[in-house]
Each structure stands twice: as C-alpha cells, then as structure tokens.
mmCIF file of C-alpha atoms in Angstrom:
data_model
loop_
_atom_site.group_PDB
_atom_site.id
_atom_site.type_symbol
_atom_site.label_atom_id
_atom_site.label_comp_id
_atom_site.label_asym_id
_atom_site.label_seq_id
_atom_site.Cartn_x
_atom_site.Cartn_y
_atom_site.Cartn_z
ATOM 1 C CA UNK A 1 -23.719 45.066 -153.432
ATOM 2 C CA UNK A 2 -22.297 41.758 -154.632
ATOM 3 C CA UNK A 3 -19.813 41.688 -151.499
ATOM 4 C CA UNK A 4 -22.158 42.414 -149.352
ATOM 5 C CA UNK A 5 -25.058 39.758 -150.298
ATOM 6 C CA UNK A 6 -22.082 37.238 -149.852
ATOM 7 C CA UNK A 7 -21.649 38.318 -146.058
ATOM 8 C CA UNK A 8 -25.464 37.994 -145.460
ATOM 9 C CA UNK A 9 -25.122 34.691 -147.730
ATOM 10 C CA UNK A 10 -22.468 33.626 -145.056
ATOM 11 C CA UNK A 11 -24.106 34.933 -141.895
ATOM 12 C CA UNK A 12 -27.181 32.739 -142.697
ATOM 13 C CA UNK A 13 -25.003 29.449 -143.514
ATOM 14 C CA UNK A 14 -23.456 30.252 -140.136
ATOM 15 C CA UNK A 15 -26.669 30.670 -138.397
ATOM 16 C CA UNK A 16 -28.285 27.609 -140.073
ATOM 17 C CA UNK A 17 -25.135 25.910 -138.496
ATOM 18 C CA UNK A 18 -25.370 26.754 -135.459
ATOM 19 C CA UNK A 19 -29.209 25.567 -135.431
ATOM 20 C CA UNK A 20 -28.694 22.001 -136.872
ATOM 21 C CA UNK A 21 -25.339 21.950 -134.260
ATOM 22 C CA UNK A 22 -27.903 22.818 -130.774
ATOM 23 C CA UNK A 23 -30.997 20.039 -132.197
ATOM 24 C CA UNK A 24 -28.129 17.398 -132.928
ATOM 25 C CA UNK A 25 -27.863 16.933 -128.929
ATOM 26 C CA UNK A 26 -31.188 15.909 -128.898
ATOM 27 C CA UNK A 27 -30.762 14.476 -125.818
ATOM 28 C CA UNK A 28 -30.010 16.755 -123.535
ATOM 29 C CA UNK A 29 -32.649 19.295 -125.323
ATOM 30 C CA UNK A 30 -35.330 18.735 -121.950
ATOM 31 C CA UNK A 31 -32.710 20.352 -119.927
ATOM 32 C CA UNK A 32 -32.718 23.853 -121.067
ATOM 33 C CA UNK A 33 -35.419 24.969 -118.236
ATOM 34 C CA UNK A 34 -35.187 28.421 -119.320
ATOM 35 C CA UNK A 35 -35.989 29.050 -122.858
ATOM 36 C CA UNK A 36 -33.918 32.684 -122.572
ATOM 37 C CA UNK A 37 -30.944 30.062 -122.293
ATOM 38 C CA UNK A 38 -31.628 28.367 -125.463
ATOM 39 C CA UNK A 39 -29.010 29.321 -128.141
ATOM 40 C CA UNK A 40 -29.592 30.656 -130.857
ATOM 41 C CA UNK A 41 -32.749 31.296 -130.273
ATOM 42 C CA UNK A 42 -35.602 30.451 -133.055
ATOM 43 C CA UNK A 43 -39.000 28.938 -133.248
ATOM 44 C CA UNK A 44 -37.467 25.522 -134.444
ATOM 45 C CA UNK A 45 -35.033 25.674 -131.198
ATOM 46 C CA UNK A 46 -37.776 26.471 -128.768
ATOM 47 C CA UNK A 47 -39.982 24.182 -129.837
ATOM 48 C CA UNK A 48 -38.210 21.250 -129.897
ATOM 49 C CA UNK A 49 -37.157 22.193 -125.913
ATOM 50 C CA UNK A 50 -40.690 22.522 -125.410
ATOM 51 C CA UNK A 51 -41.354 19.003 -127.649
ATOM 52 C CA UNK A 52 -38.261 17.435 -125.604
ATOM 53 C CA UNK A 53 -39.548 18.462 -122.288
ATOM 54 C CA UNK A 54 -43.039 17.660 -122.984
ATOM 55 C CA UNK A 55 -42.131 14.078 -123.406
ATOM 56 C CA UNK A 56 -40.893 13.331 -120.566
ATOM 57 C CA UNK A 57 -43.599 14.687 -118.411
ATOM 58 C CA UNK A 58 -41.945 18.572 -117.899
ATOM 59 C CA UNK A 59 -44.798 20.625 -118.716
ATOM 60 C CA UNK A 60 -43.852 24.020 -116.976
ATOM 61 C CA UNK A 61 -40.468 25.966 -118.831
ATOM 62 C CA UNK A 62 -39.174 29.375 -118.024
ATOM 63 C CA UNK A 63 -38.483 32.229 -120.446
ATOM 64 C CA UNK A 64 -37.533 34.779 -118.458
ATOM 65 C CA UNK A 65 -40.192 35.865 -115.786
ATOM 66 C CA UNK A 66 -42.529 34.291 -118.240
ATOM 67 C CA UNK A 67 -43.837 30.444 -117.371
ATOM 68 C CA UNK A 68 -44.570 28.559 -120.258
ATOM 69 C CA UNK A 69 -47.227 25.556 -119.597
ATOM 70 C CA UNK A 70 -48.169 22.865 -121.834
ATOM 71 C CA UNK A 71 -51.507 21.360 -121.323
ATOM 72 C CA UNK A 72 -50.683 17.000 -120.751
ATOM 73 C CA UNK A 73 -54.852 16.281 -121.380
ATOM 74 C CA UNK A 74 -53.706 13.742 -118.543
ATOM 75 C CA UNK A 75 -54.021 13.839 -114.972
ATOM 76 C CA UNK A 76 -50.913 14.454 -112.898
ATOM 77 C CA UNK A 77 -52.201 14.992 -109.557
ATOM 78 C CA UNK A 78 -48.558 14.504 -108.139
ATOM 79 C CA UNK A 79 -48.004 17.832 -109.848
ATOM 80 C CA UNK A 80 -50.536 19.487 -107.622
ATOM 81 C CA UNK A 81 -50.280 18.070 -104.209
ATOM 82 C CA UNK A 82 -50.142 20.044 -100.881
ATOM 83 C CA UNK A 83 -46.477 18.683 -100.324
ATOM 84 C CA UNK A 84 -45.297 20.337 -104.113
ATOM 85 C CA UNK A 85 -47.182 23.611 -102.784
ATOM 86 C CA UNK A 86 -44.933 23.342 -99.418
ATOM 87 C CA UNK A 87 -41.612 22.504 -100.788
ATOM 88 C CA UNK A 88 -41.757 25.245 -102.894
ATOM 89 C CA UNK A 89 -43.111 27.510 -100.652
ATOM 90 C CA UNK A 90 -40.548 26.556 -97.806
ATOM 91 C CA UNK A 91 -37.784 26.926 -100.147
ATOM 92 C CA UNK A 92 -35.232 29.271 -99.220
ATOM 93 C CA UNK A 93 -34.873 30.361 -103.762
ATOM 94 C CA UNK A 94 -38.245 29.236 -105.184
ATOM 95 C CA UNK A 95 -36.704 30.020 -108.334
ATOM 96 C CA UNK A 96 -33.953 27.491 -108.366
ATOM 97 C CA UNK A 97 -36.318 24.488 -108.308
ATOM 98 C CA UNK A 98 -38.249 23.563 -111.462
ATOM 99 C CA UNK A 99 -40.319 25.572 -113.058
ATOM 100 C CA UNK A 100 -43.723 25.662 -111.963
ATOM 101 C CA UNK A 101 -46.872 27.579 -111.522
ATOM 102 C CA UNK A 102 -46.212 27.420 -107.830
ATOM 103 C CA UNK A 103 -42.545 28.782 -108.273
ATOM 104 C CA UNK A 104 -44.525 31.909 -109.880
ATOM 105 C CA UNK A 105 -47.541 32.287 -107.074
ATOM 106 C CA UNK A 106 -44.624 31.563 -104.272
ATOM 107 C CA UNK A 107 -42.847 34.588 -105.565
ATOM 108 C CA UNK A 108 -45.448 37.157 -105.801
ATOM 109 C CA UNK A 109 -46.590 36.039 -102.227
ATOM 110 C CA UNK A 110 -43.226 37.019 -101.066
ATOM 111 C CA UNK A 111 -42.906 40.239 -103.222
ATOM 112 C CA UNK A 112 -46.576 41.297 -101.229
ATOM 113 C CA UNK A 113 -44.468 40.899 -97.716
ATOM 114 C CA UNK A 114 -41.661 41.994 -98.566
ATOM 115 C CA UNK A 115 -40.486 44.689 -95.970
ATOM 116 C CA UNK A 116 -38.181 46.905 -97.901
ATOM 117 C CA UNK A 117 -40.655 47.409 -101.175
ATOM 118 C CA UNK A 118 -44.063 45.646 -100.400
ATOM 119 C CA UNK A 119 -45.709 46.043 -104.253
ATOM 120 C CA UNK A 120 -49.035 45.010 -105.576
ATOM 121 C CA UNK A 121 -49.153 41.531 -107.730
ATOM 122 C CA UNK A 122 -50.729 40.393 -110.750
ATOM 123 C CA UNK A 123 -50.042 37.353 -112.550
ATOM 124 C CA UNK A 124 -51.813 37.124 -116.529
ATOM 125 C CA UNK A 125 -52.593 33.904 -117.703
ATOM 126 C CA UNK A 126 -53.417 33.510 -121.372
ATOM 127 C CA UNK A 127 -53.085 31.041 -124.193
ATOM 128 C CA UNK A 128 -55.273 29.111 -126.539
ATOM 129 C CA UNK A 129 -58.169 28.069 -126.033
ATOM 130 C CA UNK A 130 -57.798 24.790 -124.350
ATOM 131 C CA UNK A 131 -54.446 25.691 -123.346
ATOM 132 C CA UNK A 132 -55.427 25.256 -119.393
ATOM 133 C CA UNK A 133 -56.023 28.546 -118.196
ATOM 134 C CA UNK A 134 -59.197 28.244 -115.699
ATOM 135 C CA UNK A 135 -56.987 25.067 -114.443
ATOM 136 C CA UNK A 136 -54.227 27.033 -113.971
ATOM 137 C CA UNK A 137 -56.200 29.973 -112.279
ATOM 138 C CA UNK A 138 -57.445 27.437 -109.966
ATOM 139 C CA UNK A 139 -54.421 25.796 -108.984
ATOM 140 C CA UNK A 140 -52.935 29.754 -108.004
ATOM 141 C CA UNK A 141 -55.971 30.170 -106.060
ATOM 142 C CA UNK A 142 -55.714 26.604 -104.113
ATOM 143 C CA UNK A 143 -51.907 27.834 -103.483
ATOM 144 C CA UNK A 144 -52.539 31.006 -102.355
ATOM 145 C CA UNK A 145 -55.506 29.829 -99.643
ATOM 146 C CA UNK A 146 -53.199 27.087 -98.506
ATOM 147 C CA UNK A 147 -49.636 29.820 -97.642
ATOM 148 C CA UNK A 148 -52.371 32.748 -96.821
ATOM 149 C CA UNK A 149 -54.291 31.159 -94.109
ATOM 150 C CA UNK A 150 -53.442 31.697 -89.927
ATOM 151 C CA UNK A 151 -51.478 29.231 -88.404
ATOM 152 C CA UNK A 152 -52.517 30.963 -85.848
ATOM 153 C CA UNK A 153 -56.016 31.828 -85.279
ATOM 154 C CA UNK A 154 -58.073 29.046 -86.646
ATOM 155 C CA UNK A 155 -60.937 31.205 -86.901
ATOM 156 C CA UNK A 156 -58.085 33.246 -89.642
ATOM 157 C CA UNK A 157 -58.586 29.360 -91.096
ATOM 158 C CA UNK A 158 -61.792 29.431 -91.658
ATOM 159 C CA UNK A 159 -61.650 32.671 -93.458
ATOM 160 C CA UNK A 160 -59.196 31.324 -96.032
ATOM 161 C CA UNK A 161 -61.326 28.606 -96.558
ATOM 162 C CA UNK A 162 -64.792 30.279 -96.725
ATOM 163 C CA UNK A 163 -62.904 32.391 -99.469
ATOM 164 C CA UNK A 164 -61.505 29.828 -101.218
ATOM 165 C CA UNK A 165 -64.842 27.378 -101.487
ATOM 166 C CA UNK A 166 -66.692 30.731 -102.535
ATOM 167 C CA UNK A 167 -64.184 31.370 -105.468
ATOM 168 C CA UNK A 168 -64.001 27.686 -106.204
ATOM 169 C CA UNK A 169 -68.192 27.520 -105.601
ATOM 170 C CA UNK A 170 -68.749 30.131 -108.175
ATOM 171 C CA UNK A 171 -66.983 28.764 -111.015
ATOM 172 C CA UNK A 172 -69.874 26.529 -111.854
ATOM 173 C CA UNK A 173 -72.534 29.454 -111.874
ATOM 174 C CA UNK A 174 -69.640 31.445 -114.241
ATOM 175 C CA UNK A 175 -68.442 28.273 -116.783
ATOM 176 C CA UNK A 176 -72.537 27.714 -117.055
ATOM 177 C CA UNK A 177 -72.849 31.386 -118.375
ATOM 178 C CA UNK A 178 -69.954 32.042 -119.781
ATOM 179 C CA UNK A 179 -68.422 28.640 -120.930
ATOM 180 C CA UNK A 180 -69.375 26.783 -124.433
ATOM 181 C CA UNK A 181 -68.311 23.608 -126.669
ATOM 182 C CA UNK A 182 -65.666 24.545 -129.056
ATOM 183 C CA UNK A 183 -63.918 22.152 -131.672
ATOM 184 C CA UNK A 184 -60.840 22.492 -129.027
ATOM 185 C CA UNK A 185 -62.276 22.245 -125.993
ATOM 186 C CA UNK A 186 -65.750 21.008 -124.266
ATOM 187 C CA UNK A 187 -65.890 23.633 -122.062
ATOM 188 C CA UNK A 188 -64.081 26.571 -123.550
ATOM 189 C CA UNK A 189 -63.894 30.375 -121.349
ATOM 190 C CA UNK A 190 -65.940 32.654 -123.595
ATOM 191 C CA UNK A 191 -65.157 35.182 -121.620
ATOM 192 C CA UNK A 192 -62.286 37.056 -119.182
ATOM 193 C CA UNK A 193 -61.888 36.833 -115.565
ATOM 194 C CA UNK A 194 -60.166 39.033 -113.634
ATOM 195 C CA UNK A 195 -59.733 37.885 -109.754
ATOM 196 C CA UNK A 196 -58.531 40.159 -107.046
ATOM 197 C CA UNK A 197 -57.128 38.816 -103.598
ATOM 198 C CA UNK A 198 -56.495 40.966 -100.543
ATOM 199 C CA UNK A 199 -53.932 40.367 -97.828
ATOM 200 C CA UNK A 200 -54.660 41.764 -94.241
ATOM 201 C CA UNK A 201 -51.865 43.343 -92.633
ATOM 202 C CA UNK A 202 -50.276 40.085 -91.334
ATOM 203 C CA UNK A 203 -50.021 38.759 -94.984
ATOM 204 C CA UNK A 204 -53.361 36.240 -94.168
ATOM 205 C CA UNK A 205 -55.982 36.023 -97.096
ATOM 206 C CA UNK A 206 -58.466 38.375 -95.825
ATOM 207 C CA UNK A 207 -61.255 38.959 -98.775
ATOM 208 C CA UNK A 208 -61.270 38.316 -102.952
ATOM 209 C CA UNK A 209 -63.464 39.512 -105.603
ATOM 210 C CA UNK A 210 -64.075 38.554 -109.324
ATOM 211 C CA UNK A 211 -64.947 40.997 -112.244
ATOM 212 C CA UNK A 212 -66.225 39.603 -115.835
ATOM 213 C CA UNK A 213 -65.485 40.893 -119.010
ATOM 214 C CA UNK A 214 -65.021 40.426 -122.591
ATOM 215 C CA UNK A 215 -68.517 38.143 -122.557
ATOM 216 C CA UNK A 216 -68.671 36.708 -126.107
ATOM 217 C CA UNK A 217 -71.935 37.879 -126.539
ATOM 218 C CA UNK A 218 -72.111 36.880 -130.381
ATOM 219 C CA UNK A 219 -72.454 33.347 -129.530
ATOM 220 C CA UNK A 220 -75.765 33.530 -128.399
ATOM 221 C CA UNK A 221 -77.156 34.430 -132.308
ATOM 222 C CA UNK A 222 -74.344 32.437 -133.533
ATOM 223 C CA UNK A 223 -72.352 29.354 -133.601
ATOM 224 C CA UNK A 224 -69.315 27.954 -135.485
ATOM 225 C CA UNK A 225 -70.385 24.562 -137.372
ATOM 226 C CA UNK A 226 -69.805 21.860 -134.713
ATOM 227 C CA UNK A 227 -69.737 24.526 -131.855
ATOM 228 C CA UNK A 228 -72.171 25.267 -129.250
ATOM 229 C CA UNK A 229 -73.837 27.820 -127.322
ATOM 230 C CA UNK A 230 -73.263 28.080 -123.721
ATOM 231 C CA UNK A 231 -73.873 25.506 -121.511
ATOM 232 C CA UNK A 232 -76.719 27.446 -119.551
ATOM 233 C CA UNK A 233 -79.342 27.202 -122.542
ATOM 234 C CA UNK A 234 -78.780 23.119 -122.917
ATOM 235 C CA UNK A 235 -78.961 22.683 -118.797
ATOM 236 C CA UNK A 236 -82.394 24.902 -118.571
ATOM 237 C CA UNK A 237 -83.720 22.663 -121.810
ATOM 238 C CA UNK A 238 -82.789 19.584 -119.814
ATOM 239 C CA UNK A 239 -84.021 20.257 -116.720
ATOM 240 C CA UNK A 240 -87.404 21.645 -117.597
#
C-alpha cells in the first residue's frame, strides 16, 4: 500500500508539473484555438486559454465540434458583417479559419447539400443566462437567410427575406412573453426556443417555424428579490 501511495504521490507531482510548465508560456496561451489541443487538460488550463483569448478580443474557441463563445458585453459589429459571413462561407475549409459561429452554420449548410450523404442539421445553443444565446440564434439565422437565398430568382430573394424579417419580427412578441429582468441579465429567455428551417430542393431557404417550450411559468406568482416578472405585465401597465 505504502509503494503504491508513493506512485500516485509521484503521478500528481508530475501532473502538477506539467500544469505550472503549459500556464508559464503565458503568452502564447490565446493561440490554442482548440481547447481539445490544450495539454494536459484541466479547468485551470482551459480557463486561462479562454481568459488569454478573451483579452485580446477572441471570443469564439473550439473544443472539438463544440464552439465555445464568450459574451464581450461590447459591441463588435466587425464580428458580424456580411463580408465575415462571405469569407467564411466562400472558403474552400471553413474549419481552418478562426473559430466562429459562422464556421459552425457554414458547415451544417454544406452537410444539408451534400450529394453523397445529405443529413438533417441541428445546432444547440445553451449557456448561462446572459451568456448570449438569443444573440447567437440570431446571428445563425441572419447567416443562413444571407447563403440560402436565390441568386437567381429574385422573387427566391424575397422569400428569404420575408422569412427572415418574420423570424426576426417575432422575437419582440416572444422576449415580451417570455423574457424577464434577472440579476444577470435585463432581458433574460425564460423559456426554450426551438427553430426549424427548411431548404427547397435547390438548397434556397424555402419556409421556418418556431416551437416554445419550457415557459417558466412560476415567475408569474413569483419573483427572486431584485428580479422581475416578464416584460409583458410592466408594458400593458404602462401603456394603459
């Protein structure tokens, strides 16, 4: 027994070694892009890529087929403009650029076409509350209707876009039901959302539908001190 808890005494000084030997590059810690690449790999490691990154303005990091995104609380609008959503999905390997939410959406668009094994999509986004999901969800949906649409039929155009203003359009009616002041975020999703997109045969955004569920309905009798209700009951008091 007493040889033994000396090897597990030694494998943990080794490991603790190799920990303090990665976080001493500091450096160089915004590079690792993919966390899988991160070695070894612990919560102190991965955070402090994530911390590293984060700092100098990389919010998006892979870990594995998973996208990890940290929430700036800043504007970056360069982060979202039509040309990003074009260079990445002209690319020839989305994966090789940097990590991004468009990276992901680019690369279930082509998994829909592709002609040997053409598979249904879905992409999950969770996190915190606060974390930046609805943004998130919007900027997949803004990619999506901007790839999706005709090039060649304008009236195919003016499908995509009907779609996507409808989508867009009912988030208000949704957030005023469904959304409510929490001590993390102003105007916190109560609830889950669950957004379907269909493709005509020629890969064009053809129709979408949402589905609700998972309504927290307790909030209505009750509220966490220095939370809210949802933002429908304080909009019909102010208006009347």
């Amino acid at each position: 027994m007493a040889k033994k808890k000396i090897e597990q005494d030694d494998l943990s000084e080794s490991f603790e070694e190799e920990v303090r030997a990665f976080l001493s590059n500091e450096e160089k810690l915004h590079l690792f892009d993919d966390l899988t690449k991160v070695n070894p790999v612990t919560t102190t490691t991965v955070l402090k890529c994530l911390q590293a990154r984060y700092t100098v303005n990389l919010f998006y990091t892979n870990a594995g087929c998973s996208l990890v995104a940290l929430n700036p609380f800043q504007p970056f609008s360069c982060l979202y403009s039509p040309e990003l959503m074009r260079e990445y999905h002209v690319a020839l390997r989305p994966q090789d650029l940097k990590p991004h939410i468009f990276a992901v959406a680019e690369q279930t668009y082509r998994n829909v076409q592709s002609q040997i094994d053409p598979v249904n999509q879905s992409i999950i986004v969770s996190g915190e509350s606060g974390a930046g999901k609805t943004w998130t969800s919007r900027c997949l949906m803004k990619f999506y209707a901007s790839v999706a649409a005709s090039v060649i039929s304008p009236k195919g155009s003016e499908t995509v876009e009907r779609i996507e203003k409808r989508v867009l359009d009912s988030n208000p009616v949704m957030e005023a039901f469904g959304n409510a002041c929490t001590l993390r975020n102003n105007n916190s999703s109560r609830f889950g959302k669950y957004i379907q997109l269909q493709l005509d045969r020629f890969h064009h955004l053809s129709s979408a539908s949402i589905q609700t569920f998972l309504l927290e309905k307790t909030r209505v009798a009750y509220q966490a001190p220095n939370e809210r209700n949802f933002h429908i009951f304080y909009q019909i008091t102010k208006g009347a």
